Amino acid sequence: MLNNIVLIGFMGSGKTTIGRELARLFENVLLDTDSIIETNYNMQVNDIFTNFGEERFREIEISLCDWIKNNVNNAIISTGGGMPMRYDIRDIGNVFYLEAPLDELSKRIIKDGIQKRPMFEQFSAIDDLYQSRVKIYKNMADYTLNALDSANEIAEKIYNYVKGY
Ligand code: S3P
């Protein structure tokens, strides 16, 4: 079993921010999957969706997960919100789900700029997307945290859980 700490959750749940806190607390490396993909392709996620389509993006995510599974241990991994739909994320480490209601997440996403989030562009479909994903996130999680708590608090809870305090 890999010792990676894997953060999952819907867009806007704070996976990257909390990943940074955890990297600091554990003095481990943070791998942010969206950032890795953007660096490798020298493109924003949004442009990958526009130029190659969602399916291609998902294939890239899956091969990145396979690479992590075979090569990475003792790291903090912040995933893209759709990753657990297509990959059994438990295969890459201990899974922590950052849970929050859709209205709160929507506020954060809008504040951050929806143009960065291709999956959020169709507002009408977002509720269905959220409902279908929540079940999968919960199912895959070793531990579910309230994403509305401060990043600091969440990171400390994860730290204590992992250390067995
Ligand atoms: C996606 C979430 C995004 C990014 C891509 C697809 C999704 O990551 O991977 O836009 O399907 O929910 P964040 O969860 O970090 O926004």
PDB file of C-alpha atoms and ligand atoms in Angstrom:
ATOM      1  CA  MET A   1       0.000   0.000   0.000  1.00  0.00           C
ATOM      2  CA  LEU A   2       1.373   3.378  -0.974  1.00  0.00           C
ATOM      3  CA  ASN A   3       1.814   6.045   1.690  1.00  0.00           C
ATOM      4  CA  ASN A   4       0.694   8.927  -0.491  1.00  0.00           C
ATOM      5  CA  ILE A   5      -1.927  11.322   0.827  1.00  0.00           C
ATOM      6  CA  VAL A   6      -4.475  11.799  -1.937  1.00  0.00           C
ATOM      7  CA  LEU A   7      -6.908  14.721  -1.834  1.00  0.00           C
ATOM      8  CA  ILE A   8     -10.156  14.354  -3.754  1.00  0.00           C
ATOM      9  CA  GLY A   9     -13.262  16.517  -4.072  1.00  0.00           C
ATOM     10  CA  PHE A  10     -15.328  18.667  -6.364  1.00  0.00           C
ATOM     11  CA  MET A  11     -13.942  21.776  -8.062  1.00  0.00           C
ATOM     12  CA  GLY A  12     -13.424  24.541  -5.522  1.00  0.00           C
ATOM     13  CA  SER A  13     -13.049  22.216  -2.527  1.00  0.00           C
ATOM     14  CA  GLY A  14      -9.507  23.458  -1.859  1.00  0.00           C
ATOM     15  CA  LYS A  15      -7.444  20.438  -2.901  1.00  0.00           C
ATOM     16  CA  THR A  16      -4.466  22.495  -4.080  1.00  0.00           C
ATOM     17  CA  THR A  17      -4.466  24.902  -1.131  1.00  0.00           C
ATOM     18  CA  ILE A  18      -4.705  22.094   1.407  1.00  0.00           C
ATOM     19  CA  GLY A  19      -2.125  20.096  -0.515  1.00  0.00           C
ATOM     20  CA  ARG A  20       0.319  22.965  -0.018  1.00  0.00           C
ATOM     21  CA  GLU A  21      -0.398  23.085   3.721  1.00  0.00           C
ATOM     22  CA  LEU A  22       0.153  19.332   3.963  1.00  0.00           C
ATOM     23  CA  ALA A  23       3.386  19.450   2.011  1.00  0.00           C
ATOM     24  CA  ARG A  24       4.636  21.978   4.547  1.00  0.00           C
ATOM     25  CA  LEU A  25       3.414  20.011   7.583  1.00  0.00           C
ATOM     26  CA  PHE A  26       4.776  16.651   6.431  1.00  0.00           C
ATOM     27  CA  GLU A  27       7.804  18.156   4.705  1.00  0.00           C
ATOM     28  CA  ASN A  28       6.872  16.105   1.664  1.00  0.00           C
ATOM     29  CA  VAL A  29       6.493  16.902  -2.002  1.00  0.00           C
ATOM     30  CA  LEU A  30       3.159  18.070  -3.413  1.00  0.00           C
ATOM     31  CA  LEU A  31       2.121  16.717  -6.807  1.00  0.00           C
ATOM     32  CA  ASP A  32      -0.812  18.685  -8.172  1.00  0.00           C
ATOM     33  CA  THR A  33      -2.137  16.661 -11.104  1.00  0.00           C
ATOM     34  CA  ASP A  34      -3.652  19.602 -13.024  1.00  0.00           C
ATOM     35  CA  SER A  35      -0.380  21.539 -12.690  1.00  0.00           C
ATOM     36  CA  ILE A  36       1.680  18.554 -13.834  1.00  0.00           C
ATOM     37  CA  ILE A  37      -0.524  18.140 -16.910  1.00  0.00           C
ATOM     38  CA  GLU A  38      -0.338  21.880 -17.660  1.00  0.00           C
ATOM     39  CA  THR A  39       3.459  21.816 -17.385  1.00  0.00           C
ATOM     40  CA  ASN A  40       3.838  18.711 -19.537  1.00  0.00           C
ATOM     41  CA  TYR A  41       1.563  20.016 -22.274  1.00  0.00           C
ATOM     42  CA  ASN A  42       2.554  23.656 -21.866  1.00  0.00           C
ATOM     43  CA  MET A  43      -1.159  24.470 -21.934  1.00  0.00           C
ATOM     44  CA  GLN A  44      -3.866  25.417 -19.456  1.00  0.00           C
ATOM     45  CA  VAL A  45      -6.343  22.628 -18.619  1.00  0.00           C
ATOM     46  CA  ASN A  46      -9.036  24.731 -20.235  1.00  0.00           C
ATOM     47  CA  ASP A  47      -7.101  24.879 -23.517  1.00  0.00           C
ATOM     48  CA  ILE A  48      -6.516  21.121 -23.432  1.00  0.00           C
ATOM     49  CA  PHE A  49     -10.303  20.677 -23.226  1.00  0.00           C
ATOM     50  CA  THR A  50     -10.856  23.141 -26.081  1.00  0.00           C
ATOM     51  CA  ASN A  51      -8.169  21.773 -28.381  1.00  0.00           C
ATOM     52  CA  PHE A  52      -8.266  18.039 -27.684  1.00  0.00           C
ATOM     53  CA  GLY A  53     -11.596  17.473 -25.892  1.00  0.00           C
ATOM     54  CA  GLU A  54     -12.513  16.103 -22.477  1.00  0.00           C
ATOM     55  CA  GLU A  55     -11.868  12.475 -23.442  1.00  0.00           C
ATOM     56  CA  ARG A  56      -8.222  13.195 -24.238  1.00  0.00           C
ATOM     57  CA  PHE A  57      -7.831  15.050 -20.940  1.00  0.00           C
ATOM     58  CA  ARG A  58      -9.214  12.004 -19.099  1.00  0.00           C
ATOM     59  CA  GLU A  59      -6.758   9.706 -20.882  1.00  0.00           C
ATOM     60  CA  ILE A  60      -3.913  11.975 -19.810  1.00  0.00           C
ATOM     61  CA  GLU A  61      -5.178  11.889 -16.220  1.00  0.00           C
ATOM     62  CA  ILE A  62      -5.370   8.081 -16.258  1.00  0.00           C
ATOM     63  CA  SER A  63      -1.828   7.667 -17.544  1.00  0.00           C
ATOM     64  CA  LEU A  64      -0.621  10.129 -14.905  1.00  0.00           C
ATOM     65  CA  CYS A  65      -2.363   8.047 -12.210  1.00  0.00           C
ATOM     66  CA  ASP A  66      -0.678   4.913 -13.531  1.00  0.00           C
ATOM     67  CA  TRP A  67       2.671   6.672 -13.402  1.00  0.00           C
ATOM     68  CA  ILE A  68       2.038   7.835  -9.818  1.00  0.00           C
ATOM     69  CA  LYS A  69       1.019   4.309  -8.806  1.00  0.00           C
ATOM     70  CA  ASN A  70       4.281   2.888 -10.144  1.00  0.00           C
ATOM     71  CA  ASN A  71       6.683   5.641  -9.168  1.00  0.00           C
ATOM     72  CA  VAL A  72       5.497   7.791  -6.262  1.00  0.00           C
ATOM     73  CA  ASN A  73       5.415   7.201  -2.530  1.00  0.00           C
ATOM     74  CA  ASN A  74       5.312   9.483   0.532  1.00  0.00           C
ATOM     75  CA  ALA A  75       3.932  12.411  -1.472  1.00  0.00           C
ATOM     76  CA  ILE A  76       0.891  14.662  -1.187  1.00  0.00           C
ATOM     77  CA  ILE A  77      -1.273  14.403  -4.286  1.00  0.00           C
ATOM     78  CA  SER A  78      -3.939  16.977  -5.203  1.00  0.00           C
ATOM     79  CA  THR A  79      -6.195  15.516  -7.861  1.00  0.00           C
ATOM     80  CA  GLY A  80      -8.448  17.078 -10.487  1.00  0.00           C
ATOM     81  CA  GLY A  81     -12.139  16.876  -9.516  1.00  0.00           C
ATOM     82  CA  GLY A  82     -13.003  14.333 -12.195  1.00  0.00           C
ATOM     83  CA  MET A  83     -10.158  11.916 -11.604  1.00  0.00           C
ATOM     84  CA  PRO A  84     -11.917   9.485  -9.217  1.00  0.00           C
ATOM     85  CA  MET A  85     -14.665   8.964 -11.823  1.00  0.00           C
ATOM     86  CA  ARG A  86     -12.311   7.213 -14.174  1.00  0.00           C
ATOM     87  CA  TYR A  87      -9.660   5.734 -11.902  1.00  0.00           C
ATOM     88  CA  ASP A  88      -9.763   3.858  -8.643  1.00  0.00           C
ATOM     89  CA  ILE A  89      -7.916   6.521  -6.739  1.00  0.00           C
ATOM     90  CA  ARG A  90      -7.397   4.193  -3.748  1.00  0.00           C
ATOM     91  CA  ASP A  91      -4.712   2.534  -5.838  1.00  0.00           C
ATOM     92  CA  ILE A  92      -2.460   5.550  -5.441  1.00  0.00           C
ATOM     93  CA  GLY A  93      -2.659   6.116  -1.678  1.00  0.00           C
ATOM     94  CA  ASN A  94      -4.803   7.062   1.330  1.00  0.00           C
ATOM     95  CA  VAL A  95      -7.792   9.036   0.150  1.00  0.00           C
ATOM     96  CA  PHE A  96      -9.105  12.189   1.845  1.00  0.00           C
ATOM     97  CA  TYR A  97     -12.346  13.696   0.577  1.00  0.00           C
ATOM     98  CA  LEU A  98     -12.930  17.436   0.995  1.00  0.00           C
ATOM     99  CA  GLU A  99     -16.688  17.762   1.197  1.00  0.00           C
ATOM    100  CA  ALA A 100     -18.792  20.909   0.810  1.00  0.00           C
ATOM    101  CA  PRO A 101     -22.266  21.817  -0.447  1.00  0.00           C
ATOM    102  CA  LEU A 102     -22.561  22.788  -4.091  1.00  0.00           C
ATOM    103  CA  ASP A 103     -23.731  26.352  -3.418  1.00  0.00           C
ATOM    104  CA  GLU A 104     -20.562  27.104  -1.457  1.00  0.00           C
ATOM    105  CA  LEU A 105     -18.339  25.469  -4.065  1.00  0.00           C
ATOM    106  CA  SER A 106     -20.117  27.395  -6.836  1.00  0.00           C
ATOM    107  CA  LYS A 107     -19.400  30.689  -5.073  1.00  0.00           C
ATOM    108  CA  ARG A 108     -15.706  29.843  -4.853  1.00  0.00           C
ATOM    109  CA  ILE A 109     -15.512  28.728  -8.476  1.00  0.00           C
ATOM    110  CA  ILE A 110     -17.253  31.865  -9.728  1.00  0.00           C
ATOM    111  CA  LYS A 111     -14.933  34.036  -7.636  1.00  0.00           C
ATOM    112  CA  ASP A 112     -11.916  32.210  -9.038  1.00  0.00           C
ATOM    113  CA  GLY A 113     -13.187  32.564 -12.637  1.00  0.00           C
ATOM    114  CA  ILE A 114     -15.307  29.918 -14.368  1.00  0.00           C
ATOM    115  CA  GLN A 115     -13.288  30.229 -17.585  1.00  0.00           C
ATOM    116  CA  LYS A 116     -10.600  28.145 -15.827  1.00  0.00           C
ATOM    117  CA  ARG A 117     -13.117  25.343 -15.211  1.00  0.00           C
ATOM    118  CA  PRO A 118     -14.418  23.812 -18.450  1.00  0.00           C
ATOM    119  CA  MET A 119     -16.692  21.405 -16.534  1.00  0.00           C
ATOM    120  CA  PHE A 120     -18.455  24.338 -14.899  1.00  0.00           C
ATOM    121  CA  GLU A 121     -19.372  26.155 -18.064  1.00  0.00           C
ATOM    122  CA  GLN A 122     -22.715  24.419 -18.383  1.00  0.00           C
ATOM    123  CA  PHE A 123     -24.475  25.688 -15.275  1.00  0.00           C
ATOM    124  CA  SER A 124     -27.600  23.643 -15.975  1.00  0.00           C
ATOM    125  CA  ALA A 125     -25.684  20.383 -15.699  1.00  0.00           C
ATOM    126  CA  ILE A 126     -23.622  21.200 -12.637  1.00  0.00           C
ATOM    127  CA  ASP A 127     -26.126  19.924 -10.087  1.00  0.00           C
ATOM    128  CA  ASP A 128     -26.353  16.502 -11.773  1.00  0.00           C
ATOM    129  CA  LEU A 129     -22.575  16.361 -12.082  1.00  0.00           C
ATOM    130  CA  TYR A 130     -22.187  17.158  -8.382  1.00  0.00           C
ATOM    131  CA  GLN A 131     -24.812  14.596  -7.275  1.00  0.00           C
ATOM    132  CA  SER A 132     -23.287  11.817  -9.319  1.00  0.00           C
ATOM    133  CA  ARG A 133     -19.780  12.539  -8.112  1.00  0.00           C
ATOM    134  CA  VAL A 134     -20.471  12.929  -4.400  1.00  0.00           C
ATOM    135  CA  LYS A 135     -21.393   9.243  -4.100  1.00  0.00           C
ATOM    136  CA  ILE A 136     -18.146   8.176  -5.728  1.00  0.00           C
ATOM    137  CA  TYR A 137     -16.004  10.558  -3.648  1.00  0.00           C
ATOM    138  CA  LYS A 138     -17.611   9.219  -0.445  1.00  0.00           C
ATOM    139  CA  ASN A 139     -17.172   5.655  -1.521  1.00  0.00           C
ATOM    140  CA  MET A 140     -13.489   6.059  -2.220  1.00  0.00           C
ATOM    141  CA  ALA A 141     -12.614   8.093   0.855  1.00  0.00           C
ATOM    142  CA  ASP A 142     -10.749   6.746   3.863  1.00  0.00           C
ATOM    143  CA  TYR A 143     -11.625   9.978   5.644  1.00  0.00           C
ATOM    144  CA  THR A 144     -14.093  12.762   4.802  1.00  0.00           C
ATOM    145  CA  LEU A 145     -13.399  16.333   5.916  1.00  0.00           C
ATOM    146  CA  ASN A 146     -15.496  19.467   5.945  1.00  0.00           C
ATOM    147  CA  ALA A 147     -14.035  21.611   3.177  1.00  0.00           C
ATOM    148  CA  LEU A 148     -15.559  24.737   4.744  1.00  0.00           C
ATOM    149  CA  ASP A 149     -13.150  24.556   7.686  1.00  0.00           C
ATOM    150  CA  SER A 150      -9.964  26.579   7.291  1.00  0.00           C
ATOM    151  CA  ALA A 151      -7.137  25.064   5.235  1.00  0.00           C
ATOM    152  CA  ASN A 152      -5.034  25.046   8.365  1.00  0.00           C
ATOM    153  CA  GLU A 153      -7.592  23.119  10.382  1.00  0.00           C
ATOM    154  CA  ILE A 154      -8.186  20.564   7.625  1.00  0.00           C
ATOM    155  CA  ALA A 155      -4.469  19.982   7.146  1.00  0.00           C
ATOM    156  CA  GLU A 156      -3.999  19.474  10.877  1.00  0.00           C
ATOM    157  CA  LYS A 157      -6.848  16.962  11.024  1.00  0.00           C
ATOM    158  CA  ILE A 158      -5.287  14.984   8.191  1.00  0.00           C
ATOM    159  CA  TYR A 159      -1.867  15.201   9.820  1.00  0.00           C
ATOM    160  CA  ASN A 160      -3.203  13.901  13.152  1.00  0.00           C
ATOM    161  CA  TYR A 161      -5.154  11.145  11.458  1.00  0.00           C
ATOM    162  CA  VAL A 162      -2.122   9.928   9.504  1.00  0.00           C
ATOM    163  CA  LYS A 163       0.171  10.139  12.526  1.00  0.00           C
ATOM    164  CA  GLY A 164      -2.418   8.322  14.658  1.00  0.00           C
ATOM    165  CA  TYR A 165      -2.803  11.106  17.236  1.00  0.00           C
TER     166      TYR A 165
HETATM  167  C1  S3P B   1     -12.278  18.921 -13.504  1.00  0.00           C
HETATM  168  C2  S3P B   1     -11.708  19.611 -12.458  1.00  0.00           C
HETATM  169  C3  S3P B   1     -10.511  20.459 -12.623  1.00  0.00           C
HETATM  170  C4  S3P B   1      -9.689  20.001 -13.827  1.00  0.00           C
HETATM  171  C5  S3P B   1     -10.559  19.911 -15.030  1.00  0.00           C
HETATM  172  C6  S3P B   1     -11.703  18.919 -14.862  1.00  0.00           C
HETATM  173  C7  S3P B   1     -13.492  18.125 -13.243  1.00  0.00           C
HETATM  174  O1  S3P B   1      -9.718  20.400 -11.446  1.00  0.00           O
HETATM  175  O2  S3P B   1      -9.063  18.776 -13.592  1.00  0.00           O
HETATM  176  O3  S3P B   1     -11.048  21.181 -15.306  1.00  0.00           O
HETATM  177  O4  S3P B   1     -13.877  17.291 -14.085  1.00  0.00           O
HETATM  178  O5  S3P B   1     -14.099  18.312 -12.160  1.00  0.00           O
HETATM  179  P1  S3P B   1     -10.153  21.081 -10.038  1.00  0.00           P
HETATM  180  O6  S3P B   1     -10.986  20.083  -9.311  1.00  0.00           O
HETATM  181  O7  S3P B   1      -8.855  21.336  -9.353  1.00  0.00           O
HETATM  182  O8  S3P B   1     -10.904  22.313 -10.369  1.00  0.00           O
END
